[in-house]
């Protein structure tokens, strides 16, 4: 039922941050416990059982990951020697995981290495040459909003500028390598921030309350539309075993937000920004 936790390799990772997330997903006993409790509780959102539980487990794991990377960064700043960094991290990671190394199912050393490598990415800017390469490749459109670079728009009267966006953000261990970069306009790049998976969307706009159905769909904040885009890309990447970057390139920029099930209200889980034909994802569970 909880799709996020049932898969050891939810999509093909290209960065240390993604590998770290998958290590936590498959081996973090607390998360698996939470997943089981939620499954058995029959918790549901509107008519759907899996989405809400999946969101809670994913958000809690990402929270753990963020704390681990922050710790990794602090240790890098204060402890000079790599071996001592690993020793220090080993001791302090247990507090965050609330586990002893023995209770962690996988190789604890591998986890520590991945935390340290992920923390290193925070400071690594892509080179000017790599940024140029990424911005000049492809269709010359923002991968997120689909607008043409150079075109004049309300928020870019001097012409839309291309920037290299980290598909998996640096703050979460996203490497500055070509496989993790896509051309995005400045405003999409800026609004996306550290959004790495749809689990990171704020909880508040999950329910779009006080909707006047007569006056059409409510304005959906761009962050939420991006989270829906991320959700579609994640689902595509998992179904096809691709990287997130390739998933974004295949499904293309986001469309206008639309309801999935017309009989249900406007909430995060009942919205989509890609149709079934483009993603081959059946949005309404069978
Ligand atoms: Zn854009």
CSV table of C-alpha atoms and ligand atoms in Angstrom, one decimal:
chain,number,residue,atom,x,y,z
A,1,UNK,CA,0.0,0.0,0.0
A,2,UNK,CA,2.8,2.4,0.8
A,3,UNK,CA,4.6,2.6,-2.5
A,4,UNK,CA,7.5,4.7,-1.3
A,5,UNK,CA,8.7,2.2,1.2
A,6,UNK,CA,8.0,-1.1,-0.6
A,7,UNK,CA,10.7,-0.5,-3.2
A,8,UNK,CA,14.4,-0.9,-2.5
A,9,UNK,CA,15.2,1.1,-5.7
A,10,UNK,CA,12.3,3.4,-6.3
A,11,UNK,CA,14.1,5.0,-9.3
A,12,UNK,CA,17.6,5.0,-10.8
A,13,UNK,CA,19.8,7.2,-8.6
A,14,UNK,CA,22.4,9.5,-10.0
A,15,UNK,CA,23.5,11.4,-6.9
A,16,UNK,CA,24.7,10.5,-3.4
A,17,UNK,CA,21.7,12.2,-1.9
A,18,UNK,CA,19.3,9.8,-3.7
A,19,UNK,CA,21.4,6.8,-2.7
A,20,UNK,CA,21.3,8.1,0.9
A,21,UNK,CA,17.5,8.3,0.8
A,22,UNK,CA,17.2,4.8,-0.6
A,23,UNK,CA,19.5,3.5,2.2
A,24,UNK,CA,17.2,5.1,4.7
A,25,UNK,CA,14.1,3.8,2.9
A,26,UNK,CA,15.2,0.2,2.9
A,27,UNK,CA,17.0,0.0,6.3
A,28,UNK,CA,15.4,2.4,8.7
A,29,UNK,CA,13.4,0.3,11.1
A,30,UNK,CA,11.4,3.3,12.5
A,31,UNK,CA,10.2,4.2,9.1
A,32,UNK,CA,9.1,0.7,8.3
A,33,UNK,CA,7.4,0.5,11.7
A,34,UNK,CA,5.6,3.8,10.9
A,35,UNK,CA,4.7,2.5,7.5
A,36,UNK,CA,3.1,-0.7,9.0
A,37,UNK,CA,1.2,1.2,11.7
A,38,UNK,CA,-0.2,3.6,9.1
A,39,UNK,CA,-1.2,0.7,6.8
A,40,UNK,CA,-3.0,-1.1,9.6
A,41,UNK,CA,-4.7,2.0,10.9
A,42,UNK,CA,-6.8,2.3,7.7
A,43,UNK,CA,-6.0,6.0,7.6
A,44,UNK,CA,-7.4,7.6,4.5
A,45,UNK,CA,-7.6,10.8,2.7
A,46,UNK,CA,-10.8,11.4,0.8
A,47,UNK,CA,-11.3,8.0,-0.8
A,48,UNK,CA,-7.7,7.1,-1.0
A,49,UNK,CA,-5.8,5.0,1.5
A,50,UNK,CA,-2.2,5.0,0.3
A,51,UNK,CA,-1.4,8.6,-0.5
A,52,UNK,CA,-1.6,10.2,2.9
A,53,UNK,CA,0.4,7.4,4.6
A,54,UNK,CA,2.9,7.5,1.8
A,55,UNK,CA,3.3,11.3,2.3
A,56,UNK,CA,3.8,11.0,6.0
A,57,UNK,CA,6.5,8.2,5.7
A,58,UNK,CA,8.3,10.0,2.9
A,59,UNK,CA,8.2,13.4,4.7
A,60,UNK,CA,9.6,11.9,7.9
A,61,UNK,CA,12.4,10.1,6.1
A,62,UNK,CA,13.4,13.3,4.3
A,63,UNK,CA,13.5,15.1,7.6
A,64,UNK,CA,15.9,12.4,8.9
A,65,UNK,CA,18.0,12.8,5.8
A,66,UNK,CA,18.2,16.6,6.1
A,67,UNK,CA,19.3,16.3,9.7
A,68,UNK,CA,22.0,13.8,8.7
A,69,UNK,CA,23.4,15.9,5.9
A,70,UNK,CA,23.4,19.0,8.2
A,71,UNK,CA,25.3,16.9,10.8
A,72,UNK,CA,27.7,15.8,8.1
A,73,UNK,CA,28.3,19.4,7.1
A,74,UNK,CA,29.0,20.4,10.7
A,75,UNK,CA,31.4,17.6,11.2
A,76,UNK,CA,33.2,18.5,7.9
A,77,UNK,CA,33.6,22.1,9.2
A,78,UNK,CA,34.9,21.2,12.6
A,79,UNK,CA,36.9,17.9,12.2
A,80,UNK,CA,39.9,18.2,9.8
A,81,UNK,CA,40.8,14.5,9.2
A,82,UNK,CA,38.5,12.3,7.1
A,83,UNK,CA,39.0,9.2,9.3
A,84,UNK,CA,38.1,11.3,12.4
A,85,UNK,CA,35.1,12.7,10.5
A,86,UNK,CA,33.8,9.2,9.9
A,87,UNK,CA,34.4,8.3,13.6
A,88,UNK,CA,32.6,11.4,14.8
A,89,UNK,CA,29.7,10.9,12.4
A,90,UNK,CA,29.4,7.2,13.5
A,91,UNK,CA,28.9,8.3,17.1
A,92,UNK,CA,26.5,11.1,16.4
A,93,UNK,CA,24.4,9.5,13.6
A,94,UNK,CA,23.0,7.0,16.1
A,95,UNK,CA,21.3,9.8,18.0
A,96,UNK,CA,19.5,11.0,14.9
A,97,UNK,CA,18.5,7.6,13.7
A,98,UNK,CA,17.5,6.7,17.3
A,99,UNK,CA,19.0,3.3,16.6
A,100,UNK,CA,22.3,1.6,17.5
A,101,UNK,CA,24.5,0.6,14.6
A,102,UNK,CA,23.5,-3.0,15.2
A,103,UNK,CA,19.8,-2.3,14.8
A,104,UNK,CA,20.4,-0.6,11.4
A,105,UNK,CA,19.8,-3.3,8.9
A,106,UNK,CA,22.5,-2.4,6.3
A,107,UNK,CA,26.2,-1.6,6.4
A,108,UNK,CA,26.4,1.3,8.7
A,109,UNK,CA,29.7,2.4,7.2
A,110,UNK,CA,28.1,2.8,3.8
A,111,UNK,CA,25.5,5.1,5.3
A,112,UNK,CA,28.1,7.2,7.0
A,113,UNK,CA,30.1,7.5,3.7
A,114,UNK,CA,27.0,8.6,1.9
A,115,UNK,CA,26.1,11.2,4.5
A,116,UNK,CA,29.6,12.6,4.2
A,117,UNK,CA,29.6,12.6,0.4
A,118,UNK,CA,26.1,14.2,0.4
A,119,UNK,CA,27.3,16.9,2.8
A,120,UNK,CA,30.2,17.7,0.4
A,121,UNK,CA,27.8,18.5,-2.5
A,122,UNK,CA,26.3,21.5,-0.6
A,123,UNK,CA,29.5,23.5,-1.4
A,124,UNK,CA,30.0,22.3,-5.0
A,125,UNK,CA,28.9,24.8,-7.6
A,126,UNK,CA,28.8,23.4,-11.2
A,127,UNK,CA,31.6,24.9,-13.3
A,128,UNK,CA,30.8,27.7,-15.7
A,129,UNK,CA,31.5,25.4,-18.6
A,130,UNK,CA,29.0,22.7,-17.3
A,131,UNK,CA,26.3,25.3,-16.7
A,132,UNK,CA,26.7,26.6,-20.2
A,133,UNK,CA,26.6,23.0,-21.6
A,134,UNK,CA,23.4,22.3,-19.7
A,135,UNK,CA,21.7,25.6,-20.6
A,136,UNK,CA,22.5,25.2,-24.3
A,137,UNK,CA,21.4,21.6,-24.7
A,138,UNK,CA,17.9,20.4,-25.6
A,139,UNK,CA,14.8,22.3,-26.6
A,140,UNK,CA,15.7,25.8,-25.1
A,141,UNK,CA,12.7,25.6,-22.9
A,142,UNK,CA,12.4,25.6,-19.1
A,143,UNK,CA,11.9,21.9,-18.2
A,144,UNK,CA,9.5,22.9,-15.5
A,145,UNK,CA,7.2,25.6,-16.9
A,146,UNK,CA,7.9,24.9,-20.6
A,147,UNK,CA,8.5,28.6,-21.5
A,148,UNK,CA,11.0,29.4,-24.2
A,149,UNK,CA,14.3,30.9,-23.2
A,150,UNK,CA,14.8,34.4,-24.6
A,151,UNK,CA,11.0,34.9,-24.8
A,152,UNK,CA,9.6,38.0,-23.1
A,153,UNK,CA,7.2,37.3,-20.3
A,154,UNK,CA,5.6,39.3,-17.5
A,155,UNK,CA,8.2,38.1,-14.9
A,156,UNK,CA,11.1,38.4,-17.4
A,157,UNK,CA,10.6,41.5,-19.5
A,158,UNK,CA,14.2,41.4,-20.6
A,159,UNK,CA,13.9,37.8,-21.9
A,160,UNK,CA,13.7,34.5,-20.0
A,161,UNK,CA,17.1,33.4,-18.8
A,162,UNK,CA,18.3,29.8,-18.6
A,163,UNK,CA,19.9,28.5,-15.4
A,164,UNK,CA,21.2,25.0,-14.5
A,165,UNK,CA,18.8,23.5,-11.9
A,166,UNK,CA,19.8,20.6,-9.7
A,167,UNK,CA,17.1,17.9,-10.3
A,168,UNK,CA,18.0,16.5,-6.9
A,169,UNK,CA,18.9,19.6,-4.8
A,170,UNK,CA,22.4,20.2,-3.5
A,171,UNK,CA,21.0,20.6,0.0
A,172,UNK,CA,19.9,17.0,-0.1
A,173,UNK,CA,23.1,15.6,-1.6
A,174,UNK,CA,22.5,16.4,-5.2
A,175,UNK,CA,25.8,16.3,-7.2
A,176,UNK,CA,26.7,19.0,-9.7
A,177,UNK,CA,27.0,16.6,-12.6
A,178,UNK,CA,25.4,16.7,-16.0
A,179,UNK,CA,23.1,13.8,-15.1
A,180,UNK,CA,21.6,15.8,-12.3
A,181,UNK,CA,21.2,19.2,-14.1
A,182,UNK,CA,18.4,20.5,-16.3
A,183,UNK,CA,17.9,24.0,-17.8
A,184,UNK,CA,15.2,25.9,-15.9
A,185,UNK,CA,14.2,29.6,-15.9
A,186,UNK,CA,15.3,31.7,-13.0
A,187,UNK,CA,11.9,31.9,-11.4
A,188,UNK,CA,11.2,28.2,-11.5
A,189,UNK,CA,14.7,27.4,-10.2
A,190,UNK,CA,14.3,29.9,-7.4
A,191,UNK,CA,10.8,28.8,-6.4
A,192,UNK,CA,11.7,25.1,-6.5
A,193,UNK,CA,14.5,25.7,-3.9
A,194,UNK,CA,15.2,22.4,-2.1
A,195,UNK,CA,12.1,20.6,-3.3
A,196,UNK,CA,13.4,17.1,-4.1
A,197,UNK,CA,10.3,15.0,-4.0
A,198,UNK,CA,6.6,15.7,-3.7
A,199,UNK,CA,6.8,14.6,-0.1
A,200,UNK,CA,8.4,18.0,0.6
A,201,UNK,CA,5.3,20.0,-0.4
A,202,UNK,CA,4.0,21.9,2.6
A,203,UNK,CA,1.1,20.2,4.4
A,204,UNK,CA,-1.1,23.4,4.4
A,205,UNK,CA,-2.0,23.4,0.8
A,206,UNK,CA,-2.8,19.7,0.6
A,207,UNK,CA,-6.4,20.6,1.2
A,208,UNK,CA,-7.6,23.6,-0.9
A,209,UNK,CA,-10.6,24.5,1.3
A,210,UNK,CA,-13.4,26.9,0.7
A,211,UNK,CA,-13.6,26.1,-3.0
A,212,UNK,CA,-16.3,27.7,-4.9
A,213,UNK,CA,-16.9,25.0,-7.4
A,214,UNK,CA,-19.0,27.2,-9.6
A,215,UNK,CA,-16.0,29.5,-10.3
A,216,UNK,CA,-13.7,26.8,-11.5
A,217,UNK,CA,-10.4,25.5,-10.0
A,218,UNK,CA,-8.7,27.4,-7.2
A,219,UNK,CA,-5.4,29.1,-7.9
A,220,UNK,CA,-2.8,26.4,-7.1
A,221,UNK,CA,0.5,27.8,-5.8
A,222,UNK,CA,3.5,27.2,-8.1
A,223,UNK,CA,5.4,25.3,-5.4
A,224,UNK,CA,2.5,22.9,-5.2
A,225,UNK,CA,2.3,22.6,-9.0
A,226,UNK,CA,6.0,21.8,-8.9
A,227,UNK,CA,5.5,19.2,-6.3
A,228,UNK,CA,2.8,17.6,-8.5
A,229,UNK,CA,5.3,17.7,-11.4
A,230,UNK,CA,7.8,16.0,-9.1
A,231,UNK,CA,5.2,13.4,-8.2
A,232,UNK,CA,4.6,12.6,-11.8
A,233,UNK,CA,8.3,12.4,-12.6
A,234,UNK,CA,9.0,10.1,-9.6
A,235,UNK,CA,6.1,7.8,-10.6
A,236,UNK,CA,7.4,7.7,-14.2
A,237,UNK,CA,11.0,7.0,-13.1
A,238,UNK,CA,9.9,4.3,-10.8
A,239,UNK,CA,7.7,2.6,-13.3
A,240,UNK,CA,10.4,2.7,-16.0
A,241,UNK,CA,13.5,2.4,-14.0
A,242,UNK,CA,14.9,5.7,-15.3
A,243,UNK,CA,16.7,8.6,-13.6
A,244,UNK,CA,14.7,11.6,-12.4
A,245,UNK,CA,16.3,13.7,-15.1
A,246,UNK,CA,15.2,11.4,-17.9
A,247,UNK,CA,11.7,11.2,-16.4
A,248,UNK,CA,11.4,15.0,-16.4
A,249,UNK,CA,12.7,15.1,-20.0
A,250,UNK,CA,10.3,12.4,-21.1
A,251,UNK,CA,7.1,13.7,-19.5
A,252,UNK,CA,7.9,17.3,-20.4
A,253,UNK,CA,6.9,20.6,-18.7
A,254,UNK,CA,3.9,20.8,-16.4
A,255,UNK,CA,0.4,21.4,-17.8
A,256,UNK,CA,-2.5,23.3,-16.2
A,257,UNK,CA,-3.5,21.6,-12.8
A,258,UNK,CA,-6.5,19.4,-13.3
A,259,UNK,CA,-8.6,17.2,-11.0
A,260,UNK,CA,-8.0,13.5,-11.2
A,261,UNK,CA,-11.3,12.3,-9.9
A,262,UNK,CA,-14.1,14.7,-10.8
A,263,UNK,CA,-16.3,13.4,-8.0
A,264,UNK,CA,-13.7,14.4,-5.3
A,265,UNK,CA,-12.5,17.8,-4.1
A,266,UNK,CA,-9.5,19.8,-4.9
A,267,UNK,CA,-6.7,18.4,-2.7
A,268,UNK,CA,-3.1,17.7,-3.4
A,269,UNK,CA,-3.6,14.0,-4.1
A,270,UNK,CA,-6.5,14.6,-6.4
A,271,UNK,CA,-4.6,17.0,-8.7
A,272,UNK,CA,-2.3,16.3,-11.6
A,273,UNK,CA,-0.2,18.4,-14.0
A,274,UNK,CA,0.4,15.6,-16.5
A,275,UNK,CA,-2.2,13.4,-18.2
A,276,UNK,CA,-2.1,9.6,-18.4
A,277,UNK,CA,-1.1,9.7,-22.1
A,278,UNK,CA,2.1,11.5,-21.4
A,279,UNK,CA,3.2,9.7,-18.2
A,280,UNK,CA,1.5,6.3,-18.8
A,281,UNK,CA,0.6,6.5,-15.2
A,282,UNK,CA,-2.9,5.6,-14.2
A,283,UNK,CA,-3.8,8.4,-11.8
A,284,UNK,CA,-6.9,6.8,-10.4
A,285,UNK,CA,-6.0,3.7,-8.5
A,286,UNK,CA,-7.8,0.6,-9.7
B,1,LIG,ZN1,10.3,28.0,-15.7
